[in-house]
Amino acid sequence: MSKQAGYDSGLEKFNRIGKGTNVFFHLIFIALALLCLIPVVVVLSISLSDESSIRESGYHILPTALSGDAYNYIVKQGSMITRALGVSVLVTAAGTLIGVLLTTSMGYALSRPNFKLKGLLTWIVFIPMIFNGGLVSSYYINSSLLGLKNTVWALILPLAVSSFNVIICRTFFKSTIPDGLIESAEIDGAGQFRIYFTIVLPISLPVLATIGLFLCFSYWNDWFQSLLYIDDQNLYSLQALLNSLMSNVDALARNASTMGVSYAQLVATMPKESARMAVAIIIVLPVALAYPFFQKYFISGLTVGAVKG
């Protein structure tokens, strides 16, 4: 015992960090944090800057002339913004719930050693991580075979399940859920659905939060599905609508002469560059506010599900 204790105490010196090294690491992390934070501050500054000051002096960390024209331009869209926000919230909430249920149930099935189709389905899940059928085939299947075009399901189902998320869930369940716990529940007469909902999910909060956060980010930031499958502007998500508004700003600027207004006059009054940055702030802000509440589970679920096993 004394020899082992001496061995352990000898290893402690390799885990110690000197004061100088500790300060050095702190400086590195502060520099990395600033590299991530400064671009966001610049974007916010541009969104609050007057358009003429941007053209004259360029981008600055602090606005040289404050202006809320960019946000006023977006707010003036009124009902369109509200409707698109509702679509985004609906798609994000429903898609995250459906995606978490589908992904975790598939990962749980693939993690069970007595599941007969485990090998075949694992390959079916793994192959799309290397290559896929392409955009044309997926568009044909979603729009023609499944009839999802111009429906809200076109914004939900194509993003609900990904191979990467399934592999994370499979590894998490395989390395975290004891086989004895499942076997004891089966001996007591519990079916697989009851085991999954009443035993597995309640003790799998880290992976649920991780997959939920991944899906939430994907749905909230997505505009490409609307571009592909949605022709009705009433079904535009917030991101797709704001992207359309930016395109309209460019179109107005390019066709100023046909509107009886000179190009210089139109560009002088239109918050073109600041509106782009205001759109970025509006899209990023909800996710940035929600992330701190999921950070603990996110890190735990990602590391356990990706490293172990």
Short mmCIF file of C-alpha atoms in Angstrom, two decimals:
data_model
loop_
_atom_site.label_atom_id
_atom_site.label_comp_id
_atom_site.label_asym_id
_atom_site.label_seq_id
_atom_site.Cartn_x
_atom_site.Cartn_y
_atom_site.Cartn_z
CA MET A 1 0.00 0.00 0.00
CA SER A 2 2.81 2.42 0.84
CA LYS A 3 4.54 1.65 -2.45
CA GLN A 4 1.34 2.32 -4.36
CA ALA A 5 0.78 5.54 -2.40
CA GLY A 6 4.31 6.68 -3.21
CA TYR A 7 3.71 5.85 -6.88
CA ASP A 8 0.51 7.89 -6.92
CA SER A 9 2.16 10.85 -5.20
CA GLY A 10 4.97 10.69 -7.75
CA LEU A 11 2.46 11.00 -10.58
CA GLU A 12 0.89 14.10 -9.04
CA LYS A 13 3.77 16.27 -10.18
CA PHE A 14 2.84 15.57 -13.80
CA ASN A 15 -0.65 16.95 -13.15
CA ARG A 16 0.54 20.19 -11.57
CA ILE A 17 0.62 23.41 -13.60
CA GLY A 18 2.99 26.19 -12.65
CA LYS A 19 1.76 29.72 -12.13
CA GLY A 20 3.53 30.98 -15.23
CA THR A 21 2.07 28.20 -17.39
CA ASN A 22 -1.36 28.81 -15.91
CA VAL A 23 -1.19 32.51 -16.79
CA PHE A 24 0.00 31.61 -20.29
CA PHE A 25 -2.95 29.24 -20.82
CA HIS A 26 -5.36 31.89 -19.52
CA LEU A 27 -3.99 34.40 -22.02
CA ILE A 28 -4.41 31.90 -24.85
CA PHE A 29 -8.02 31.17 -23.90
CA ILE A 30 -8.80 34.87 -23.56
CA ALA A 31 -7.34 35.49 -27.01
CA LEU A 32 -9.40 32.65 -28.50
CA ALA A 33 -12.55 33.97 -26.79
CA LEU A 34 -11.92 37.43 -28.24
CA LEU A 35 -11.42 35.95 -31.70
CA CYS A 36 -14.91 34.47 -31.40
CA LEU A 37 -16.52 37.50 -29.75
CA ILE A 38 -15.09 40.38 -31.80
CA PRO A 39 -16.75 39.37 -35.11
CA VAL A 40 -20.13 39.26 -33.37
CA VAL A 41 -19.53 42.73 -31.88
CA VAL A 42 -18.54 44.04 -35.33
CA VAL A 43 -21.71 42.61 -36.90
CA LEU A 44 -23.84 44.18 -34.16
CA SER A 45 -22.01 47.50 -34.62
CA ILE A 46 -22.65 47.50 -38.37
CA SER A 47 -26.33 46.70 -37.86
CA LEU A 48 -26.62 49.79 -35.62
CA SER A 49 -24.61 52.07 -37.92
CA ASP A 50 -25.86 54.64 -40.36
CA GLU A 51 -25.52 53.47 -43.95
CA SER A 52 -23.67 56.58 -45.08
CA SER A 53 -21.08 56.20 -42.31
CA ILE A 54 -20.42 52.62 -43.44
CA ARG A 55 -19.78 53.78 -47.00
CA GLU A 56 -17.51 56.59 -45.84
CA SER A 57 -15.43 54.95 -43.12
CA GLY A 58 -16.05 51.20 -43.45
CA TYR A 59 -16.54 48.73 -40.62
CA HIS A 60 -15.69 49.56 -37.00
CA ILE A 61 -15.98 47.77 -33.67
CA LEU A 62 -18.00 50.73 -32.38
CA PRO A 63 -20.47 52.52 -34.69
CA THR A 64 -19.34 55.97 -35.82
CA ALA A 65 -22.97 57.08 -36.32
CA LEU A 66 -25.80 55.26 -34.57
CA SER A 67 -28.90 54.41 -36.57
CA GLY A 68 -31.78 51.98 -36.26
CA ASP A 69 -32.78 52.15 -39.93
CA ALA A 70 -31.83 48.53 -40.55
CA TYR A 71 -34.11 47.22 -37.81
CA ASN A 72 -36.86 49.66 -38.82
CA TYR A 73 -36.67 48.29 -42.35
CA ILE A 74 -37.16 44.74 -41.03
CA VAL A 75 -39.92 45.74 -38.59
CA LYS A 76 -41.82 47.51 -41.39
CA GLN A 77 -42.35 44.14 -43.02
CA GLY A 78 -44.79 43.61 -40.13
CA SER A 79 -47.12 40.68 -40.68
CA MET A 80 -44.68 38.87 -42.95
CA ILE A 81 -42.03 38.78 -40.23
CA THR A 82 -44.55 37.62 -37.61
CA ARG A 83 -45.91 34.87 -39.85
CA ALA A 84 -42.42 33.68 -40.82
CA LEU A 85 -41.36 33.71 -37.16
CA GLY A 86 -44.35 31.51 -36.33
CA VAL A 87 -43.38 29.07 -39.09
CA SER A 88 -39.79 28.93 -37.84
CA VAL A 89 -40.88 28.34 -34.24
CA LEU A 90 -43.35 25.62 -35.31
CA VAL A 91 -40.83 23.88 -37.58
CA THR A 92 -38.05 24.09 -34.98
CA ALA A 93 -40.21 22.77 -32.12
CA ALA A 94 -41.94 20.00 -34.08
CA GLY A 95 -38.82 19.02 -36.01
CA THR A 96 -36.68 18.84 -32.88
CA LEU A 97 -39.24 16.67 -31.07
CA ILE A 98 -39.75 14.33 -34.03
CA GLY A 99 -36.04 14.19 -34.79
CA VAL A 100 -35.08 13.37 -31.18
CA LEU A 101 -37.65 10.55 -31.00
CA LEU A 102 -36.62 9.05 -34.34
CA THR A 103 -32.88 9.41 -33.77
CA THR A 104 -32.79 8.08 -30.21
CA SER A 105 -35.15 5.18 -30.96
CA MET A 106 -32.97 4.12 -33.91
CA GLY A 107 -29.80 4.54 -31.87
CA TYR A 108 -31.30 2.49 -29.01
CA ALA A 109 -32.30 -0.35 -31.36
CA LEU A 110 -28.82 -0.46 -32.93
CA SER A 111 -27.19 -0.51 -29.47
CA ARG A 112 -28.94 -3.72 -28.37
CA PRO A 113 -26.73 -6.80 -28.87
CA ASN A 114 -29.69 -9.14 -29.46
CA PHE A 115 -31.21 -7.07 -32.28
CA LYS A 116 -31.02 -9.35 -35.37
CA LEU A 117 -30.87 -6.61 -38.01
CA LYS A 118 -28.27 -4.57 -36.14
CA GLY A 119 -25.44 -5.23 -38.61
CA LEU A 120 -27.47 -4.50 -41.74
CA LEU A 121 -29.09 -1.34 -40.38
CA THR A 122 -25.76 -0.08 -39.02
CA TRP A 123 -24.32 -0.20 -42.54
CA ILE A 124 -27.45 1.48 -43.93
CA VAL A 125 -26.99 4.29 -41.40
CA PHE A 126 -23.22 4.52 -41.93
CA ILE A 127 -23.16 4.64 -45.75
CA PRO A 128 -24.85 8.09 -46.06
CA MET A 129 -22.04 9.54 -43.92
CA ILE A 130 -19.68 8.79 -46.84
CA PHE A 131 -21.86 9.61 -49.85
CA ASN A 132 -25.52 10.21 -50.68
CA GLY A 133 -27.85 10.08 -53.64
CA GLY A 134 -27.51 13.77 -54.45
CA LEU A 135 -29.87 16.71 -54.60
CA VAL A 136 -31.87 15.61 -57.67
CA SER A 137 -32.89 12.25 -56.20
CA SER A 138 -33.82 13.70 -52.80
CA TYR A 139 -35.84 16.48 -54.47
CA TYR A 140 -37.73 13.97 -56.62
CA ILE A 141 -38.50 11.73 -53.65
CA ASN A 142 -39.62 14.55 -51.34
CA SER A 143 -41.62 16.55 -53.87
CA SER A 144 -43.05 13.88 -56.20
CA LEU A 145 -43.15 10.54 -54.40
CA LEU A 146 -43.91 11.84 -50.90
CA GLY A 147 -45.82 14.95 -52.03
CA LEU A 148 -44.17 17.27 -49.52
CA LYS A 149 -43.80 20.27 -51.82
CA ASN A 150 -45.46 23.43 -50.47
CA THR A 151 -46.20 21.79 -47.12
CA VAL A 152 -44.67 22.42 -43.73
CA TRP A 153 -43.51 18.78 -43.67
CA ALA A 154 -41.00 19.63 -46.39
CA LEU A 155 -39.24 21.81 -43.82
CA ILE A 156 -39.33 19.11 -41.10
CA LEU A 157 -38.85 15.58 -42.42
CA PRO A 158 -35.72 15.97 -44.62
CA LEU A 159 -33.70 17.20 -41.60
CA ALA A 160 -35.21 14.99 -38.91
CA VAL A 161 -32.62 12.19 -38.93
CA SER A 162 -28.91 12.22 -39.73
CA SER A 163 -26.41 9.37 -39.62
CA PHE A 164 -24.05 11.34 -37.39
CA ASN A 165 -26.70 11.84 -34.70
CA VAL A 166 -27.74 8.17 -34.86
CA ILE A 167 -24.13 7.03 -34.36
CA ILE A 168 -23.79 9.35 -31.34
CA CYS A 169 -26.97 7.89 -29.79
CA ARG A 170 -25.93 4.32 -30.55
CA THR A 171 -22.54 4.79 -28.90
CA PHE A 172 -24.06 6.58 -25.91
CA PHE A 173 -26.66 3.89 -25.23
CA LYS A 174 -24.13 1.09 -25.78
CA SER A 175 -21.61 2.53 -23.35
CA THR A 176 -23.99 4.01 -20.76
CA ILE A 177 -27.11 1.84 -20.45
CA PRO A 178 -26.22 -1.41 -18.59
CA ASP A 179 -27.44 -4.61 -20.25
CA GLY A 180 -28.47 -5.89 -16.81
CA LEU A 181 -30.93 -3.01 -16.42
CA ILE A 182 -32.65 -3.88 -19.71
CA GLU A 183 -32.65 -7.60 -18.94
CA SER A 184 -34.19 -7.07 -15.50
CA ALA A 185 -36.97 -4.99 -17.05
CA GLU A 186 -37.61 -7.71 -19.63
CA ILE A 187 -37.80 -10.34 -16.89
CA ASP A 188 -40.44 -8.20 -15.15
CA GLY A 189 -42.47 -8.31 -18.36
CA ALA A 190 -41.77 -4.84 -19.77
CA GLY A 191 -41.89 -4.49 -23.54
CA GLN A 192 -39.28 -2.63 -25.59
CA PHE A 193 -41.38 0.50 -25.97
CA ARG A 194 -41.98 0.68 -22.24
CA ILE A 195 -38.28 0.12 -21.55
CA TYR A 196 -37.36 2.82 -24.03
CA PHE A 197 -39.77 5.48 -22.73
CA THR A 198 -39.74 4.77 -18.98
CA ILE A 199 -36.18 3.56 -18.37
CA VAL A 200 -33.82 4.56 -21.18
CA LEU A 201 -34.94 8.11 -21.96
CA PRO A 202 -35.12 9.39 -18.34
CA ILE A 203 -31.46 8.46 -17.72
CA SER A 204 -30.25 9.77 -21.10
CA LEU A 205 -30.63 13.52 -20.63
CA PRO A 206 -27.10 14.36 -21.91
CA VAL A 207 -27.60 12.71 -25.29
CA LEU A 208 -31.18 14.02 -25.56
CA ALA A 209 -29.94 17.58 -24.99
CA THR A 210 -27.08 17.08 -27.44
CA ILE A 211 -29.23 15.74 -30.28
CA GLY A 212 -31.96 18.27 -29.49
CA LEU A 213 -29.49 21.14 -29.69
CA PHE A 214 -28.04 19.88 -32.98
CA LEU A 215 -31.54 19.59 -34.46
CA CYS A 216 -32.64 22.94 -33.05
CA PHE A 217 -29.67 24.67 -34.68
CA SER A 218 -30.31 22.91 -37.99
CA TYR A 219 -34.00 23.80 -38.14
CA TRP A 220 -33.62 27.35 -36.90
CA ASN A 221 -30.82 28.24 -39.33
CA ASP A 222 -32.24 26.42 -42.34
CA TRP A 223 -33.40 28.35 -45.38
CA PHE A 224 -32.39 25.92 -48.12
CA GLN A 225 -35.41 23.64 -47.67
CA SER A 226 -37.71 26.62 -48.22
CA LEU A 227 -35.77 27.52 -51.36
CA LEU A 228 -36.21 23.98 -52.70
CA TYR A 229 -39.73 23.02 -51.74
CA ILE A 230 -41.72 26.16 -50.85
CA ASP A 231 -43.32 28.45 -53.42
CA ASP A 232 -46.00 29.88 -51.11
CA GLN A 233 -44.51 32.81 -49.18
CA ASN A 234 -46.98 32.15 -46.35
CA LEU A 235 -44.90 29.04 -45.55
CA TYR A 236 -41.53 30.79 -45.63
CA SER A 237 -39.42 30.34 -42.53
CA LEU A 238 -37.88 33.40 -40.91
CA GLN A 239 -34.48 32.72 -42.44
CA ALA A 240 -35.92 32.21 -45.92
CA LEU A 241 -37.99 35.39 -45.65
CA LEU A 242 -35.06 37.48 -44.44
CA ASN A 243 -32.94 36.08 -47.24
CA SER A 244 -35.70 37.08 -49.66
CA LEU A 245 -35.82 40.59 -48.15
CA MET A 246 -32.09 40.96 -48.71
CA SER A 247 -32.54 39.84 -52.31
CA ASN A 248 -35.29 42.44 -52.69
CA VAL A 249 -32.94 45.12 -51.38
CA ASP A 250 -30.39 44.17 -54.01
CA ALA A 251 -33.07 44.04 -56.69
CA LEU A 252 -34.37 47.49 -55.79
CA ALA A 253 -30.88 48.91 -55.88
CA ARG A 254 -30.17 47.36 -59.28
CA ASN A 255 -33.46 48.57 -60.78
CA ALA A 256 -33.56 52.03 -59.24
CA SER A 257 -33.69 53.78 -62.63
CA THR A 258 -36.93 52.00 -63.60
CA MET A 259 -38.60 53.29 -60.42
CA GLY A 260 -38.12 56.95 -61.25
CA VAL A 261 -35.48 57.32 -58.54
CA SER A 262 -31.81 57.75 -59.19
CA TYR A 263 -29.49 54.98 -58.05
CA ALA A 264 -27.58 57.35 -55.81
CA GLN A 265 -30.77 58.53 -54.05
CA LEU A 266 -32.00 55.00 -53.48
CA VAL A 267 -28.70 53.68 -52.17
CA ALA A 268 -28.36 56.72 -49.90
CA THR A 269 -31.69 56.02 -48.19
CA MET A 270 -31.69 52.20 -48.18
CA PRO A 271 -30.01 50.39 -45.24
CA LYS A 272 -28.44 47.78 -47.46
CA GLU A 273 -25.29 46.74 -45.63
CA SER A 274 -26.59 47.36 -42.12
CA ALA A 275 -29.76 45.38 -42.92
CA ARG A 276 -27.66 42.34 -43.81
CA MET A 277 -25.99 42.47 -40.42
CA ALA A 278 -29.31 43.06 -38.64
CA VAL A 279 -30.62 39.88 -40.26
CA ALA A 280 -27.61 37.98 -38.94
CA ILE A 281 -28.18 39.30 -35.41
CA ILE A 282 -31.87 38.39 -35.48
CA ILE A 283 -31.09 34.84 -36.58
CA VAL A 284 -28.23 34.25 -34.14
CA LEU A 285 -29.72 35.87 -31.01
CA PRO A 286 -32.29 33.17 -30.04
CA VAL A 287 -29.76 30.37 -30.38
CA ALA A 288 -27.12 32.31 -28.44
CA LEU A 289 -29.59 32.90 -25.60
CA ALA A 290 -30.68 29.24 -25.48
CA TYR A 291 -27.25 27.61 -25.65
CA PRO A 292 -26.08 28.34 -22.05
CA PHE A 293 -29.03 26.38 -20.65
CA PHE A 294 -28.00 23.25 -22.61
CA GLN A 295 -24.22 23.59 -22.42
CA LYS A 296 -23.69 21.16 -19.53
CA TYR A 297 -25.72 18.38 -21.14
CA PHE A 298 -24.38 19.19 -24.60
CA ILE A 299 -20.72 18.71 -23.66
CA SER A 300 -21.43 15.59 -21.57
CA GLY A 301 -23.54 13.89 -24.23
CA LEU A 302 -21.20 14.73 -27.10
CA THR A 303 -18.04 13.48 -25.38
CA VAL A 304 -19.59 10.30 -23.99
CA GLY A 305 -21.38 9.49 -27.24
CA ALA A 306 -18.40 10.18 -29.46
CA VAL A 307 -15.40 8.89 -27.50
CA LYS A 308 -16.41 5.81 -25.56
CA GLY A 309 -17.10 2.48 -27.21
#
